[in-house]
PDB file of C-alpha atoms and ligand atoms in Angstrom:
ATOM      1  CA  MET Y   4      34.480   2.262 -37.384  1.00 90.00           C
ATOM      2  CA  ARG Y   5      31.809  -0.024 -38.449  1.00 92.00           C
ATOM      3  CA  CYS Y   6      28.256  -0.508 -36.200  1.00 94.00           C
ATOM      4  CA  PRO Y   7      28.573  -3.805 -34.044  1.00 93.00           C
ATOM      5  CA  GLN Y   8      25.008  -4.729 -34.298  1.00 93.00           C
ATOM      6  CA  CYS Y   9      23.864  -3.654 -37.987  1.00 96.00           C
ATOM      7  CA  SER Y  10      27.303  -2.985 -39.813  1.00 94.00           C
ATOM      8  CA  GLY Y  11      27.167   0.131 -40.976  1.00 93.00           C
ATOM      9  CA  GLU Y  12      29.304   2.379 -41.476  1.00 93.00           C
ATOM     10  CA  ASN Y  13      28.418   5.489 -40.255  1.00 93.00           C
ATOM     11  CA  THR Y  14      28.829   5.334 -36.439  1.00 95.00           C
ATOM     12  CA  GLN Y  15      29.649   8.730 -34.878  1.00 95.00           C
ATOM     13  CA  VAL Y  16      31.512   9.421 -32.121  1.00 96.00           C
ATOM     14  CA  LYS Y  17      29.363  10.457 -29.456  1.00 95.00           C
ATOM     15  CA  ASP Y  18      31.999  10.982 -25.931  1.00 94.00           C
ATOM     16  CA  SER Y  19      35.665  11.098 -25.604  1.00 93.00           C
ATOM     17  CA  ARG Y  20      37.617  11.387 -22.830  1.00 93.00           C
ATOM     18  CA  PRO Y  21      40.735   9.532 -21.346  1.00 91.00           C
ATOM     19  CA  THR Y  22      40.724   6.536 -19.013  1.00 81.00           C
ATOM     20  CA  GLU Y  23      42.656   4.455 -16.882  1.00 73.00           C
ATOM     21  CA  GLU Y  24      45.402   7.635 -15.844  1.00 73.00           C
ATOM     22  CA  ASN Y  25      45.539   8.423 -19.251  1.00 77.00           C
ATOM     23  CA  THR Y  26      46.662   5.504 -20.550  1.00 71.00           C
ATOM     24  CA  ALA Y  27      44.361   4.864 -23.360  1.00 77.00           C
ATOM     25  CA  ILE Y  28      40.701   6.973 -24.108  1.00 89.00           C
ATOM     26  CA  ARG Y  29      37.592   5.821 -24.133  1.00 90.00           C
ATOM     27  CA  ARG Y  30      35.092   7.194 -27.325  1.00 94.00           C
ATOM     28  CA  ARG Y  31      31.211   6.670 -26.641  1.00 95.00           C
ATOM     29  CA  ARG Y  32      29.776   5.787 -30.440  1.00 96.00           C
ATOM     30  CA  VAL Y  33      26.190   5.970 -32.282  1.00 96.00           C
ATOM     31  CA  CYS Y  34      24.687   3.721 -34.922  1.00 96.00           C
ATOM     32  CA  PRO Y  35      22.560   6.545 -36.503  1.00 96.00           C
ATOM     33  CA  ASP Y  36      20.753   3.574 -38.977  1.00 95.00           C
ATOM     34  CA  CYS Y  37      19.999   0.891 -36.127  1.00 96.00           C
ATOM     35  CA  ASP Y  38      20.484   3.642 -32.785  1.00 95.00           C
ATOM     36  CA  ALA Y  39      23.643   0.917 -31.250  1.00 95.00           C
ATOM     37  CA  ARG Y  40      25.547   2.542 -28.675  1.00 95.00           C
ATOM     38  CA  PHE Y  41      28.532   1.288 -28.443  1.00 94.00           C
ATOM     39  CA  THR Y  42      32.681   1.836 -27.021  1.00 91.00           C
ATOM     40  CA  THR Y  43      35.497   1.671 -29.020  1.00 90.00           C
ATOM     41  CA  PHE Y  44      39.371   2.037 -26.795  1.00 82.00           C
ATOM     42  CA  GLU Y  45      42.386   4.366 -27.919  1.00 83.00           C
ATOM     43  CA  ARG Y  46      45.618   2.688 -26.724  1.00 71.00           C
ATOM     44  CA  VAL Y  47      49.272   2.866 -27.397  1.00 65.00           C
ATOM     45  CA  GLN Y  48      50.121  -0.193 -29.414  1.00 55.00           C
ATOM     46  CA  LEU Y  49      53.180  -1.344 -27.328  1.00 52.00           C
ATOM     47  CA  ARG Y  50      55.442  -3.223 -30.485  1.00 63.00           C
ATOM     48  CA  GLU Y  51      57.512  -6.041 -29.813  1.00 79.00           C
ATOM     49  CA  LEU Y  52      61.211  -4.646 -30.467  1.00 87.00           C
ATOM     50  CA  LEU Y  53      62.649  -7.375 -33.745  1.00 91.00           C
ATOM     51  CA  VAL Y  54      66.355  -7.659 -33.998  1.00 92.00           C
ATOM     52  CA  VAL Y  55      67.847  -8.529 -37.946  1.00 93.00           C
ATOM     53  CA  LYS Y  56      70.561 -10.541 -36.597  1.00 89.00           C
ATOM     54  CA  ARG Y  57      73.765 -10.663 -39.696  1.00 86.00           C
ATOM     55  CA  SER Y  58      71.951 -13.733 -40.786  1.00 90.00           C
ATOM     56  CA  GLY Y  59      69.207 -11.998 -41.655  1.00 92.00           C
ATOM     57  CA  ARG Y  60      67.309 -14.389 -38.427  1.00 93.00           C
ATOM     58  CA  ARG Y  61      64.821 -12.211 -35.879  1.00 92.00           C
ATOM     59  CA  VAL Y  62      64.959 -12.492 -32.187  1.00 91.00           C
ATOM     60  CA  SER Y  63      62.815  -9.913 -29.721  1.00 89.00           C
ATOM     61  CA  PHE Y  64      65.067  -7.442 -28.652  1.00 89.00           C
ATOM     62  CA  ASP Y  65      66.375  -8.160 -25.172  1.00 87.00           C
ATOM     63  CA  ARG Y  66      67.519  -5.505 -22.596  1.00 86.00           C
ATOM     64  CA  GLU Y  67      69.474  -7.823 -20.257  1.00 85.00           C
ATOM     65  CA  LYS Y  68      71.621  -9.152 -23.364  1.00 88.00           C
ATOM     66  CA  LEU Y  69      72.504  -5.820 -24.134  1.00 90.00           C
ATOM     67  CA  ALA Y  70      73.605  -5.729 -21.034  1.00 89.00           C
ATOM     68  CA  LYS Y  71      75.535  -8.347 -20.884  1.00 90.00           C
ATOM     69  CA  SER Y  72      77.921  -7.852 -24.035  1.00 89.00           C
ATOM     70  CA  VAL Y  73      78.162  -4.406 -22.576  1.00 92.00           C
ATOM     71  CA  GLU Y  74      79.711  -5.461 -18.802  1.00 91.00           C
ATOM     72  CA  ILE Y  75      82.182  -8.345 -20.596  1.00 90.00           C
ATOM     73  CA  ALA Y  76      82.860  -4.640 -22.698  1.00 91.00           C
ATOM     74  CA  LEU Y  77      83.374  -3.225 -19.378  1.00 93.00           C
ATOM     75  CA  ARG Y  78      84.521  -5.910 -17.243  1.00 91.00           C
ATOM     76  CA  LYS Y  79      87.404  -4.812 -14.478  1.00 91.00           C
ATOM     77  CA  ARG Y  80      87.243  -1.495 -15.864  1.00 92.00           C
ATOM     78  CA  PRO Y  81      86.597   1.803 -13.880  1.00 92.00           C
ATOM     79  CA  VAL Y  82      83.092   2.535 -14.664  1.00 91.00           C
ATOM     80  CA  GLU Y  83      80.548   3.083 -12.137  1.00 88.00           C
ATOM     81  CA  SER Y  84      77.142   1.037 -12.337  1.00 84.00           C
ATOM     82  CA  GLU Y  85      75.443   3.956 -12.466  1.00 85.00           C
ATOM     83  CA  GLN Y  86      76.520   5.857 -16.136  1.00 88.00           C
ATOM     84  CA  VAL Y  87      76.574   1.268 -17.164  1.00 89.00           C
ATOM     85  CA  GLU Y  88      72.763   1.841 -16.369  1.00 85.00           C
ATOM     86  CA  LEU Y  89      72.303   5.115 -18.634  1.00 87.00           C
ATOM     87  CA  LEU Y  90      74.442   4.326 -21.466  1.00 91.00           C
ATOM     88  CA  LEU Y  91      71.743   1.253 -21.546  1.00 88.00           C
ATOM     89  CA  SER Y  92      68.811   2.964 -21.657  1.00 84.00           C
ATOM     90  CA  ASP Y  93      70.260   5.979 -23.298  1.00 87.00           C
ATOM     91  CA  ILE Y  94      70.335   3.112 -26.183  1.00 90.00           C
ATOM     92  CA  VAL Y  95      67.269   1.764 -25.445  1.00 85.00           C
ATOM     93  CA  ARG Y  96      65.744   5.771 -25.795  1.00 83.00           C
ATOM     94  CA  ARG Y  97      67.502   6.038 -29.114  1.00 87.00           C
ATOM     95  CA  LEU Y  98      65.711   2.707 -30.181  1.00 86.00           C
ATOM     96  CA  GLU Y  99      62.347   3.393 -29.256  1.00 81.00           C
ATOM     97  CA  SER Y 100      62.597   6.795 -30.423  1.00 81.00           C
ATOM     98  CA  ARG Y 101      63.253   5.107 -34.132  1.00 83.00           C
ATOM     99  CA  GLY Y 102      59.443   4.255 -34.436  1.00 78.00           C
ATOM    100  CA  GLU Y 103      60.126   1.590 -36.624  1.00 85.00           C
ATOM    101  CA  SER Y 104      59.383  -2.526 -35.126  1.00 86.00           C
ATOM    102  CA  GLU Y 105      62.782  -4.069 -36.202  1.00 91.00           C
ATOM    103  CA  VAL Y 106      66.533  -2.790 -36.100  1.00 91.00           C
ATOM    104  CA  SER Y 107      69.635  -4.843 -37.011  1.00 92.00           C
ATOM    105  CA  SER Y 108      72.598  -5.791 -34.905  1.00 89.00           C
ATOM    106  CA  SER Y 109      74.851  -3.615 -36.827  1.00 88.00           C
ATOM    107  CA  THR Y 110      72.654  -0.812 -35.704  1.00 91.00           C
ATOM    108  CA  ILE Y 111      72.865  -1.431 -31.888  1.00 92.00           C
ATOM    109  CA  GLY Y 112      76.281  -2.120 -32.056  1.00 91.00           C
ATOM    110  CA  ALA Y 113      77.044   1.662 -33.266  1.00 90.00           C
ATOM    111  CA  TYR Y 114      75.496   3.695 -30.669  1.00 92.00           C
ATOM    112  CA  VAL Y 115      77.023   0.677 -27.875  1.00 93.00           C
ATOM    113  CA  MET Y 116      80.001   1.567 -30.225  1.00 90.00           C
ATOM    114  CA  ALA Y 117      79.474   5.748 -30.096  1.00 90.00           C
ATOM    115  CA  GLY Y 118      78.608   4.551 -25.961  1.00 92.00           C
ATOM    116  CA  LEU Y 119      81.520   3.351 -24.830  1.00 92.00           C
ATOM    117  CA  LYS Y 120      83.626   5.557 -26.817  1.00 87.00           C
ATOM    118  CA  GLY Y 121      82.924   8.171 -24.502  1.00 87.00           C
ATOM    119  CA  LEU Y 122      82.945   6.182 -21.433  1.00 91.00           C
ATOM    120  CA  ASP Y 123      85.988   3.666 -21.740  1.00 92.00           C
ATOM    121  CA  PRO Y 124      88.338   3.738 -24.336  1.00 89.00           C
ATOM    122  CA  VAL Y 125      89.731   0.065 -23.189  1.00 90.00           C
ATOM    123  CA  ALA Y 126      86.077  -0.978 -23.226  1.00 92.00           C
ATOM    124  CA  TYR Y 127      85.368   0.507 -26.805  1.00 90.00           C
ATOM    125  CA  VAL Y 128      88.454  -1.381 -28.404  1.00 88.00           C
ATOM    126  CA  ARG Y 129      86.871  -4.595 -26.713  1.00 88.00           C
ATOM    127  CA  PHE Y 130      83.593  -4.320 -27.612  1.00 89.00           C
ATOM    128  CA  ALA Y 131      84.229  -2.775 -30.589  1.00 85.00           C
ATOM    129  CA  SER Y 132      86.776  -6.035 -31.689  1.00 84.00           C
ATOM    130  CA  VAL Y 133      83.578  -8.151 -31.296  1.00 80.00           C
ATOM    131  CA  TYR Y 134      81.265  -5.759 -32.658  1.00 78.00           C
ATOM    132  CA  ARG Y 135      83.267  -5.829 -36.411  1.00 73.00           C
ATOM    133  CA  ASP Y 136      84.617  -9.621 -36.002  1.00 70.00           C
ATOM    134  CA  PHE Y 137      88.590  -8.824 -35.613  1.00 67.00           C
ATOM    135  CA  ARG Y 138      90.194 -11.277 -37.385  1.00 71.00           C
ATOM    136  CA  GLU Y 139      93.566  -9.688 -36.964  1.00 73.00           C
ATOM    137  CA  VAL Y 140      95.712  -6.837 -35.344  1.00 73.00           C
ATOM    138  CA  ALA Y 141      95.763  -4.180 -38.456  1.00 75.00           C
ATOM    139  CA  ASP Y 142      91.725  -4.385 -37.355  1.00 75.00           C
ATOM    140  CA  PHE Y 143      93.503  -3.732 -33.649  1.00 74.00           C
ATOM    141  CA  GLN Y 144      95.260  -0.831 -34.977  1.00 77.00           C
ATOM    142  CA  GLU Y 145      92.805   0.267 -37.704  1.00 78.00           C
ATOM    143  CA  VAL Y 146      90.040   0.864 -33.966  1.00 76.00           C
ATOM    144  CA  LEU Y 147      93.342   2.153 -32.320  1.00 78.00           C
ATOM    145  CA  GLY Y 148      93.928   4.605 -34.419  1.00 80.00           C
ATOM    146  CA  GLU Y 149      90.003   6.456 -34.913  1.00 78.00           C
ATOM    147  CA  ILE Y 150      90.640   6.243 -30.442  1.00 74.00           C
ATOM    148  CA  ALA Y 151      94.207   8.348 -30.926  1.00 77.00           C
ATOM    149  CA  ARG Y 152      92.612  10.980 -33.692  1.00 79.00           C
ATOM    150  CA  ALA Y 153      89.187  11.717 -30.977  1.00 73.00           C
ATOM    151  CA  GLU Y 154      91.933  11.545 -28.313  1.00 71.00           C
ATOM    152  CA  ALA Y 155      94.167  14.336 -30.552  1.00 74.00           C
ATOM    153  CA  SER Y 156      90.978  16.005 -31.600  1.00 71.00           C
ATOM    154  CA  THR Y 157      88.736  16.020 -27.620  1.00 63.00           C
ATOM    155  CA  GLY Y 158      90.734  15.032 -25.492  1.00 53.00           C
ATOM    156  CA  ALA Y 159      88.625  12.687 -24.910  1.00 51.00           C
ATOM    157  CA  PHE Y 160      90.564   9.380 -23.532  1.00 51.00           C
ATOM    158  CA  GLU Y 161      93.221   8.928 -21.190  1.00 46.00           C
ATOM    159  CA  VAL Y 162      94.997   7.050 -23.060  1.00 44.00           C
ATOM    160  CA  ASP Y 163      98.575   6.414 -20.179  1.00 42.00           C
ATOM    161  CA  ALA Y 164      96.148   5.167 -17.795  1.00 40.00           C
ATOM    162  CA  ASP Y 165      95.446   2.188 -19.724  1.00 41.00           C
ATOM    163  CA  THR Y 166      99.371   0.679 -20.545  1.00 41.00           C
ATOM    164  CA  ASN Y 167      98.629  -1.111 -17.411  1.00 41.00           C
ATOM    165  CA  ALA Y 168      95.206  -3.261 -18.605  1.00 42.00           C
ATOM    166  CA  LYS Y 169      94.916  -6.221 -19.216  1.00 42.00           C
ATOM    167  CA  PRO Y 170      92.195  -7.102 -21.840  1.00 43.00           C
ATOM    168  CA  SER Y 171      90.220  -9.922 -20.084  1.00 43.00           C
ATOM    169  CA  ASP Y 172      90.204 -12.646 -23.001  1.00 43.00           C
ATOM    170  CA  GLY Y 173      93.694 -13.393 -23.435  1.00 41.00           C
ATOM    171  CA  ASP Y 174      94.164 -11.309 -26.830  1.00 42.00           C
ATOM    172  CA  ALA Y 175      96.977  -8.638 -27.333  1.00 40.00           C
ATOM    173  CA  SER Y 176      94.998  -5.578 -27.700  1.00 41.00           C
ATOM    174  CA  GLY Y 177      96.625  -4.013 -24.596  1.00 39.00           C
ATOM    175  CA  GLN Y 178      99.785  -4.349 -25.670  1.00 37.00           C
ATOM    176  CA  VAL Y 179      99.189  -2.911 -29.373  1.00 37.00           C
ATOM    177  CA  ASN Y 180      97.185  -0.605 -27.213  1.00 37.00           C
ATOM    178  CA  VAL Y 181      99.801   1.105 -26.099  1.00 36.00           C
ATOM    179  CA  THR Y 182     102.171   0.216 -28.993  1.00 34.00           C
ATOM    180  CA  VAL Y 183     100.036   2.403 -31.475  1.00 37.00           C
ATOM    181  CA  LEU Y 184      98.588   4.809 -29.199  1.00 38.00           C
ATOM    182  CA  SER Y 185     102.271   5.697 -28.936  1.00 35.00           C
ATOM    183  CA  ALA Y 186     103.275   6.013 -32.341  1.00 35.00           C
ATOM    184  CA  HIS Y 187     100.235   8.100 -33.154  1.00 37.00           C
ATOM    185  CA  SER Y 188     100.554  10.412 -29.884  1.00 38.00           C
ATOM    186  CA  ARG Y 189     104.281  11.324 -32.007  1.00 39.00           C
ATOM    187  CA  THR Y 190     102.842  12.420 -35.011  1.00 39.00           C
ATOM    188  CA  THR Y 191      99.867  14.068 -34.221  1.00 40.00           C
ATOM    189  CA  SER Y 192     102.286  16.073 -31.121  1.00 39.00           C
TER     190      SER Y 192
HETATM  191 ZN1  LIG R   2      23.831  -0.020 -36.529  1.00 56.23          ZN
END
């Protein structure tokens, strides 16, 4: 640390101690050249997390926006709000622990998909349809096949309970859901 008085490069730390309820370290420094004494603080730098969109545009990460998209996927689904909060906190924690200042929107989408997969299959398909930009029935069939495979191996999804589910956005995913899954369960059982 350069001396603020004589710009000497040889300043030394005489004392350092935690301060501000352990959120900072305060250091007393001295310059052997001019005998100046000064104090520095070391704090965690809370960086802003930037989301890199598919277009390449960068926007700051917004937990509220993430919550909205998860909420839309879970609309009218039997999932407790505490579970949703846990899912969101888990995603944010995972984003923070990456230790990078930028994250692609597709990475966030993958985290949400992974979370919804264990929470609610209908919400998972709804979110996937937006996240993967579904354009045709085959796209739904693909992701439903993934669910069926996961169900066959783990029993994680109670798919039969969803046969009466009505997709809120008027798409055909509910019907595709039933058809594909029953076709698949015949082949796996
Ligand atoms: Zn100095």
